[in-house]
CSV table of C-alpha atoms in Angstrom, one decimal:
chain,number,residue,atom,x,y,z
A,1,UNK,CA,6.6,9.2,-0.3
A,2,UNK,CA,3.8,11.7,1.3
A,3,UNK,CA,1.6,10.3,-1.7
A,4,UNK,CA,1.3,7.1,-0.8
A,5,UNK,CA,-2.3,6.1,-0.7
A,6,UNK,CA,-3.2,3.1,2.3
A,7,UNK,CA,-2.5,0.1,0.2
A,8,UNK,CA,0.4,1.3,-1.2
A,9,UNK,CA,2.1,2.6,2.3
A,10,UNK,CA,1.1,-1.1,3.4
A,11,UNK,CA,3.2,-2.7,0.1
A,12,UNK,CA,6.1,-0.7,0.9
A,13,UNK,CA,6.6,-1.2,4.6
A,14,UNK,CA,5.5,-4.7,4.1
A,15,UNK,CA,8.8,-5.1,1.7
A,16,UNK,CA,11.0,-3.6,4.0
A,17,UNK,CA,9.8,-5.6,7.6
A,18,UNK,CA,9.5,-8.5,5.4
A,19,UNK,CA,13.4,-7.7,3.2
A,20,UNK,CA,15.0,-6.9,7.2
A,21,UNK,CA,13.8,-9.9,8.6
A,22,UNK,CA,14.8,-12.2,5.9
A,23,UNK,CA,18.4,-10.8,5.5
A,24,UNK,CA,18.8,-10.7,9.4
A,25,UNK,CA,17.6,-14.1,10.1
A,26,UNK,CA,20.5,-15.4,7.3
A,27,UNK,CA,23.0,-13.5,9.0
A,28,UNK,CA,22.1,-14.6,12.2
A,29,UNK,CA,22.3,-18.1,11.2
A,30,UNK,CA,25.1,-18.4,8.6
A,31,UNK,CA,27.3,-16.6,10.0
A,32,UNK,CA,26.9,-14.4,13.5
A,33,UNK,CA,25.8,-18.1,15.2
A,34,UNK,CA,28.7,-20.1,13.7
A,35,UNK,CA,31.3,-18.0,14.9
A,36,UNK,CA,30.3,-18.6,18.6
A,37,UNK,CA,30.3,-22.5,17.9
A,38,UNK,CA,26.5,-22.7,17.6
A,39,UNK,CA,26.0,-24.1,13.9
A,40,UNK,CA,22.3,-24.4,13.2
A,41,UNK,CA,22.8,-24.4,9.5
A,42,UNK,CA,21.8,-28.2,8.9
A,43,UNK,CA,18.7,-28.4,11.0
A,44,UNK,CA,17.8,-25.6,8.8
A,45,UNK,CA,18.1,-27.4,5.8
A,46,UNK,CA,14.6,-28.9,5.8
A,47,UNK,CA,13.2,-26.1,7.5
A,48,UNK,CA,13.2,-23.4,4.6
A,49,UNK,CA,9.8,-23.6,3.5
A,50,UNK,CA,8.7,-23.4,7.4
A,51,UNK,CA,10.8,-20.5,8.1
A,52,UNK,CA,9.4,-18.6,4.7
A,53,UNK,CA,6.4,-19.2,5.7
A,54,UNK,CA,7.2,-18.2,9.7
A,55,UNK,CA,9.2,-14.7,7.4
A,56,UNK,CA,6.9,-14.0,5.2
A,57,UNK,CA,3.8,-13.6,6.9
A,58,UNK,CA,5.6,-12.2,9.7
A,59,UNK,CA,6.9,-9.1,8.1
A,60,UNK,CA,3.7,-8.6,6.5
A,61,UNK,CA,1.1,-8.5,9.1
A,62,UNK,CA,4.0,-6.5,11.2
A,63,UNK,CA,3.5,-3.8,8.8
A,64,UNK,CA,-0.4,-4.2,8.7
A,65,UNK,CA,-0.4,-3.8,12.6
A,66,UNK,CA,1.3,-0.5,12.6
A,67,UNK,CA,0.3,0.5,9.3
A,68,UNK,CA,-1.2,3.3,11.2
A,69,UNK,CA,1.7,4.2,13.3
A,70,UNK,CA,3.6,4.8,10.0
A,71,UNK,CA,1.3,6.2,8.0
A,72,UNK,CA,1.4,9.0,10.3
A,73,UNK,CA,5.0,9.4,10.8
A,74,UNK,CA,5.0,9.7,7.3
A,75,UNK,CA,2.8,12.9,6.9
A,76,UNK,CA,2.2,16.2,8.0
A,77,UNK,CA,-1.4,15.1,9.9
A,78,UNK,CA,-3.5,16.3,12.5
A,79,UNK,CA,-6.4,14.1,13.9
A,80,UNK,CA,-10.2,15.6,13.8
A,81,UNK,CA,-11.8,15.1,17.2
A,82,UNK,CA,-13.5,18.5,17.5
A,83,UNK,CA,-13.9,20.1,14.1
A,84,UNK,CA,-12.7,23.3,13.7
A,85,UNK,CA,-14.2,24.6,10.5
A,86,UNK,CA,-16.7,23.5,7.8
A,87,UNK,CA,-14.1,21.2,5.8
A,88,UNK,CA,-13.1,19.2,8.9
A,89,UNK,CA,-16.9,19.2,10.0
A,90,UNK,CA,-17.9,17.7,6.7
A,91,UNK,CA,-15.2,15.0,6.7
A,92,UNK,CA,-15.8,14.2,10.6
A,93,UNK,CA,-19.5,13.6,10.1
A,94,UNK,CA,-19.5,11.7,6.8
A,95,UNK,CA,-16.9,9.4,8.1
A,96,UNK,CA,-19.2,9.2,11.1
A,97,UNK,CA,-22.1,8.8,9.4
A,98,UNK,CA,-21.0,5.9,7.2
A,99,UNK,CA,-19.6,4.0,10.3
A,100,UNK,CA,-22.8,3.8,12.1
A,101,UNK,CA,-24.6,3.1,9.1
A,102,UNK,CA,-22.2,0.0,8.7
A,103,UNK,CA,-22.5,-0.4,12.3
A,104,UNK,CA,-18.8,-0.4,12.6
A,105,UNK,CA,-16.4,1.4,14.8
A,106,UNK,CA,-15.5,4.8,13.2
A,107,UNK,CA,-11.9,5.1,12.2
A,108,UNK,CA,-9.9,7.6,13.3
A,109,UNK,CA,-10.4,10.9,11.4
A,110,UNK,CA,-7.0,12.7,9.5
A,111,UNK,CA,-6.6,15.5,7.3
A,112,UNK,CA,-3.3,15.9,6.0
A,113,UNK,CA,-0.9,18.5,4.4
A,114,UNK,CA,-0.5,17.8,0.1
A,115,UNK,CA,-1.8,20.0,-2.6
A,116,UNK,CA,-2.6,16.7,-4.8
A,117,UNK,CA,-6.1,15.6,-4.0
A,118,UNK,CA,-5.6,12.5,-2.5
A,119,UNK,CA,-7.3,10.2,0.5
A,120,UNK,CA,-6.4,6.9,1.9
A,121,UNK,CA,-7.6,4.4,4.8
A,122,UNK,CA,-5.6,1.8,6.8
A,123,UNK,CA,-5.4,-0.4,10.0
A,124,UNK,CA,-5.2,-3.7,10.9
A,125,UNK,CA,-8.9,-4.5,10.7
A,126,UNK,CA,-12.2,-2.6,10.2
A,127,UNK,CA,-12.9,-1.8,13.6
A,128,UNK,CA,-9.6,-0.3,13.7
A,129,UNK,CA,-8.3,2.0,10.8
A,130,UNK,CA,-8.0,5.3,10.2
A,131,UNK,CA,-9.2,7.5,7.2
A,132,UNK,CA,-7.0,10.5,6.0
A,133,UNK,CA,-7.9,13.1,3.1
A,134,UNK,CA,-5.1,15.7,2.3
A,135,UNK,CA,-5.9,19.4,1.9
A,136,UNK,CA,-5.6,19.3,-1.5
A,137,UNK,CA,-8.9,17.3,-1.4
A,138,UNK,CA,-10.6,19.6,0.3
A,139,UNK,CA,-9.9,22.6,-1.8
A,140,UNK,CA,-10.0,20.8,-5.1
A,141,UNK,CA,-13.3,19.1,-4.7
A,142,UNK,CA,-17.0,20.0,-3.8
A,143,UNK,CA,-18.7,18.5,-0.7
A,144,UNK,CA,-20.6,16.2,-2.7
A,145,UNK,CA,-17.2,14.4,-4.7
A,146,UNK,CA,-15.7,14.8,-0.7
A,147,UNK,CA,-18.6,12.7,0.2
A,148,UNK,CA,-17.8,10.3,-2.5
A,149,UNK,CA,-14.0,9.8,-1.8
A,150,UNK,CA,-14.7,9.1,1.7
A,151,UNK,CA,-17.6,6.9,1.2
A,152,UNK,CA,-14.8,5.2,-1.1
A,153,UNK,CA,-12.2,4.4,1.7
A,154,UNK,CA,-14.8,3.7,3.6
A,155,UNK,CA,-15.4,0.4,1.4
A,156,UNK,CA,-11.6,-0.2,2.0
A,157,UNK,CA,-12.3,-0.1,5.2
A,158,UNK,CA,-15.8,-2.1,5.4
A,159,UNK,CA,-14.0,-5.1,3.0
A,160,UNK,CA,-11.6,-5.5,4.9
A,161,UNK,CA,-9.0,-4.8,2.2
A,162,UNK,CA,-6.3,-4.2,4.1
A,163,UNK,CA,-6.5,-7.6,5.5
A,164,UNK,CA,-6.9,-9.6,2.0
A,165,UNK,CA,-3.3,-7.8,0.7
A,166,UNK,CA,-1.9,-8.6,3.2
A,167,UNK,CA,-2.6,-11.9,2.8
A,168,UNK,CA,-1.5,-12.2,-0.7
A,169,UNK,CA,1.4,-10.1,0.3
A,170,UNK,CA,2.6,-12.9,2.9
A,171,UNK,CA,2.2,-15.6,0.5
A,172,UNK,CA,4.0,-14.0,-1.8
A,173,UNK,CA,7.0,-12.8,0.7
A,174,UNK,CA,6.8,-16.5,1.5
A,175,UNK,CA,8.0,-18.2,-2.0
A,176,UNK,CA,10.6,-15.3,-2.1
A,177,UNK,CA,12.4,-16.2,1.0
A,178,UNK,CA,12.2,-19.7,-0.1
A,179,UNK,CA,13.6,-19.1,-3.3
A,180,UNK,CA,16.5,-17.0,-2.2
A,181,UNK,CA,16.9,-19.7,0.4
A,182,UNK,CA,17.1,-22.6,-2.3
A,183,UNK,CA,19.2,-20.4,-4.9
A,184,UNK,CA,21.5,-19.2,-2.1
A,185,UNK,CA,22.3,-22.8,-0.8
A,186,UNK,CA,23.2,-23.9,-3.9
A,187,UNK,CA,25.8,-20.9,-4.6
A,188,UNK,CA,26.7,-20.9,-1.1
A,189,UNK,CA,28.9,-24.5,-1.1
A,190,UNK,CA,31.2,-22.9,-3.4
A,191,UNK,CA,31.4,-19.6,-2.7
A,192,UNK,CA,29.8,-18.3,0.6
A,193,UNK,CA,30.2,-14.5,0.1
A,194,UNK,CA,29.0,-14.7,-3.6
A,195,UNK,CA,25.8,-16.5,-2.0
A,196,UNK,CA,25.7,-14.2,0.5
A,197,UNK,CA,25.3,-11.6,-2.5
A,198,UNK,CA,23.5,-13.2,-4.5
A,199,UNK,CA,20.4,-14.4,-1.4
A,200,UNK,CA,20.7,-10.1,-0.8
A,201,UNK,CA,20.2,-9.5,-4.5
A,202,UNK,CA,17.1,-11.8,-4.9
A,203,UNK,CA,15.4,-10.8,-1.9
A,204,UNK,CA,15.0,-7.3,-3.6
A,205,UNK,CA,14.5,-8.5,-6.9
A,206,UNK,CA,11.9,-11.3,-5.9
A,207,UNK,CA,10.2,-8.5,-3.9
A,208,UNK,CA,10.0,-6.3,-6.1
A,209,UNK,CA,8.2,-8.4,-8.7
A,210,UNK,CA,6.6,-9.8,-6.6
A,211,UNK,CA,4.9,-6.4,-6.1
A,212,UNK,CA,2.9,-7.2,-10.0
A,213,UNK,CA,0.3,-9.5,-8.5
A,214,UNK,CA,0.3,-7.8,-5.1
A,215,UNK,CA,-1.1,-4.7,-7.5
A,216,UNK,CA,-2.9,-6.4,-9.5
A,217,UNK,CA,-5.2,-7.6,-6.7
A,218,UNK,CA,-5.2,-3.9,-5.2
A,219,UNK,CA,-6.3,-3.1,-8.6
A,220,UNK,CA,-8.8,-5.2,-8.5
A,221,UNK,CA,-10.0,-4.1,-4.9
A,222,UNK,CA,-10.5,0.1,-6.2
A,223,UNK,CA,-13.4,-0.8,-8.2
A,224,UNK,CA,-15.2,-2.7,-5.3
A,225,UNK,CA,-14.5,0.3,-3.5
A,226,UNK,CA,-15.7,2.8,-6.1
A,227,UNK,CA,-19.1,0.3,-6.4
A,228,UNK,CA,-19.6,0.9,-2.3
A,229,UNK,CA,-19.3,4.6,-2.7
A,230,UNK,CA,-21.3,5.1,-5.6
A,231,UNK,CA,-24.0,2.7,-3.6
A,232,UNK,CA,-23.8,4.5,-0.8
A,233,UNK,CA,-23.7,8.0,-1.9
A,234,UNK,CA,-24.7,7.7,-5.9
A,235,UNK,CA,-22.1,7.4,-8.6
A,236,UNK,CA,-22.4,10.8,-9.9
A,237,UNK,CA,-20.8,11.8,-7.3
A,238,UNK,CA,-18.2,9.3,-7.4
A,239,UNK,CA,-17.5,9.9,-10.8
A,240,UNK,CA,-17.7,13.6,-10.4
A,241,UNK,CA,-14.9,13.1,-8.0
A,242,UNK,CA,-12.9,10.9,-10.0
A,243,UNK,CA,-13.1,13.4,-13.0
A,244,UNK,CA,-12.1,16.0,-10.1
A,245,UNK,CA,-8.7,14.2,-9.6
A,246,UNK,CA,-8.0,13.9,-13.2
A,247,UNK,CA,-8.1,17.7,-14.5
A,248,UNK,CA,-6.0,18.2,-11.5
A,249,UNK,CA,-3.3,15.4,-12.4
A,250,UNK,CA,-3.7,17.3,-16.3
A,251,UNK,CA,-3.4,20.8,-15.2
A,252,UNK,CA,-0.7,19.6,-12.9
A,253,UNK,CA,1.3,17.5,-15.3
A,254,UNK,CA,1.0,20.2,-18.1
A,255,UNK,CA,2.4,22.5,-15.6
A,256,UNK,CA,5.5,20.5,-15.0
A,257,UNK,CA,6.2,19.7,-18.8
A,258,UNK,CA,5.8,23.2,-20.1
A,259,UNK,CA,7.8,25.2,-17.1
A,260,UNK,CA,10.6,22.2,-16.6
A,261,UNK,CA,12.4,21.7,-20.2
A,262,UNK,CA,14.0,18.4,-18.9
A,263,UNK,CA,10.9,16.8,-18.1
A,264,UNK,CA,11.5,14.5,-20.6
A,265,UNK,CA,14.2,13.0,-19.7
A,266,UNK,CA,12.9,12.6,-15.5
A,267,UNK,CA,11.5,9.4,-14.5
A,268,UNK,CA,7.8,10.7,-13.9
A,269,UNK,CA,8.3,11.8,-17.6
A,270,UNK,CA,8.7,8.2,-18.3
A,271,UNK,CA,6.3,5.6,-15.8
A,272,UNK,CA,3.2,5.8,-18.0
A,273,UNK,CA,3.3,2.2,-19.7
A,274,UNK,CA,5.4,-0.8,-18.3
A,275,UNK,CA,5.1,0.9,-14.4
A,276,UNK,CA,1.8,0.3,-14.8
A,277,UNK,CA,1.6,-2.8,-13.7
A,278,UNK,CA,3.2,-1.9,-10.3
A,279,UNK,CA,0.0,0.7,-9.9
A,280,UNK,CA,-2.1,-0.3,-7.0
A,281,UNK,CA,-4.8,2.2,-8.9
A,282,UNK,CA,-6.4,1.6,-11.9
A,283,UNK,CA,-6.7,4.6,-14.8
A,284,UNK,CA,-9.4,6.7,-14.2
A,285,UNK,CA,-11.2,6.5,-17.2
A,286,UNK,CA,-11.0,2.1,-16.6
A,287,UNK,CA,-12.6,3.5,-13.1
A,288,UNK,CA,-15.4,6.0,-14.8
A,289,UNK,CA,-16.5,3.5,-17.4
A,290,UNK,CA,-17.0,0.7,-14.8
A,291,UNK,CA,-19.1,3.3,-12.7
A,292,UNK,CA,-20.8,4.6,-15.7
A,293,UNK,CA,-22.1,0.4,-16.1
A,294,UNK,CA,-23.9,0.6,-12.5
């Protein structure tokens, strides 16, 4: 979970608000309501698609407004007001520096405990966010590839990113409730606990799949960001960087494989071709190539 990068803390709570709210609002409805003689099931039955829509967006900008709250329950992070040594100075001022350049608000500053190089930004909008970099960034990386990985959430943070996948992610959340609604009314008249099952079951399935385009567009959204960085500090640093993160992910992953004889037969052993597709990152090298065009 600690690994989460911005976007992909933002999918994840946006499944759950959005997964809560959909199951509870049934409940309440179909059965909690009926049983104290208050039956709104039939003025519901035109309704769906303006309750999915109501639901869907719902739980998804709730998780983009305290996408920040959570992202720091969620890690082991201290804020940077007053930096105490050279590694916070350099990420306090660069942060800085690229939110007056933008003339935007600076984000909040966080530096967070992980050996894996990693950095992410979130918030509800650009003028308030918050950019994190783990330690492992900071002792992996030279202050030039730093520069570049900040100057990279920065773009998040400048296009708004956060915003757009959200977005996506309520319209999407929206034809899933509606679909569990339709599919669950229809197994509901002649079994109502089976529906009951069955609306619970989709509503994780649907949101789960519904996850592929939701990447997809994050995808998408990591090379505009890598084009920002390597515009505003040069893309041999942002490449530098990126090639950085990768002989750490090697050294790390041969590590595992060679000390942990059942690697094979572990998940992470096994995520590198259809899980893909539920990768809010693109592959490095896809990354590199595209910077390499510029």
């Amino acid at each position: 979970m600690k690994k989460l990068k911005g976007i992909g803390l933002l999918l994840l709570s946006n499944i759950l608000i959005f997964v809560t709210l959909s199951i509870t609002f049934t409940i309440l409805v179909e059965m909690v309501l009926p049983a104290f003689g208050i039956d709104l099931r039939g003025s519901f039955m035109q309704q769906d698609l303006l309750w999915a829509f109501v639901i869907g967006f719902g739980g998804a900008f709730a998780s983009l407004a305290f996408s920040k709250q959570m992202a720091r329950m969620m890690l082991d992070c201290v804020q940077i007001t007053q930096p105490r040594n050279s590694a916070e100075l350099l990420v306090y001022e660069t942060v800085h520096k690229i939110a007056n350049r933008l003339n935007i608000k600076t984000p909040e500053v966080w530096i967070y405990d992980s050996p894996d190089p990693n950095a992410f930004a979130t918030g509800p909008s650009k003028n308030n966010s918050m950019v994190a970099v783990s330690t492992g960034l900071l002792a992996n990386l030279n202050e030039g590839e730093v520069r570049a990985v900040l100057a990279h959430e920065m773009g998040h943070v400048y296009n708004g990113d956060m915003f757009t996948t959200t977005i996506l992610a309520g319209l999407m959340n929206t034809f899933v409730y509606f679909i569990s609604r339709i599919v669950y009314r229809q197994v509901a008249e002649r079994n109502p606990m089976l529906g009951l099952g069955v609306y619970f079951f989709l509503q994780i399935v649907l949101s789960i799949l519904a996850m592929i385009p939701i990447s997809w567009w994050s995808r998408r959204r990591e090379f505009s960001a890598d084009k920002f960085a390597a515009n505003t500090v040069g893309k041999e640093h942002m490449i530098s960087a990126l090639q950085a993160i990768e002989r750490w992910v090697n050294r790390v992953e041969y590590q595992y494989q060679t000390e942990d004889a059942l690697a094979t037969m572990k998940i992470s052993g096994q995520t590198r071709s259809f899980m893909q597709i539920f990768s809010t990152h693109p592959p490095i090298e896809a990354r590199v190539a595209a910077l390499q065009k510029l």
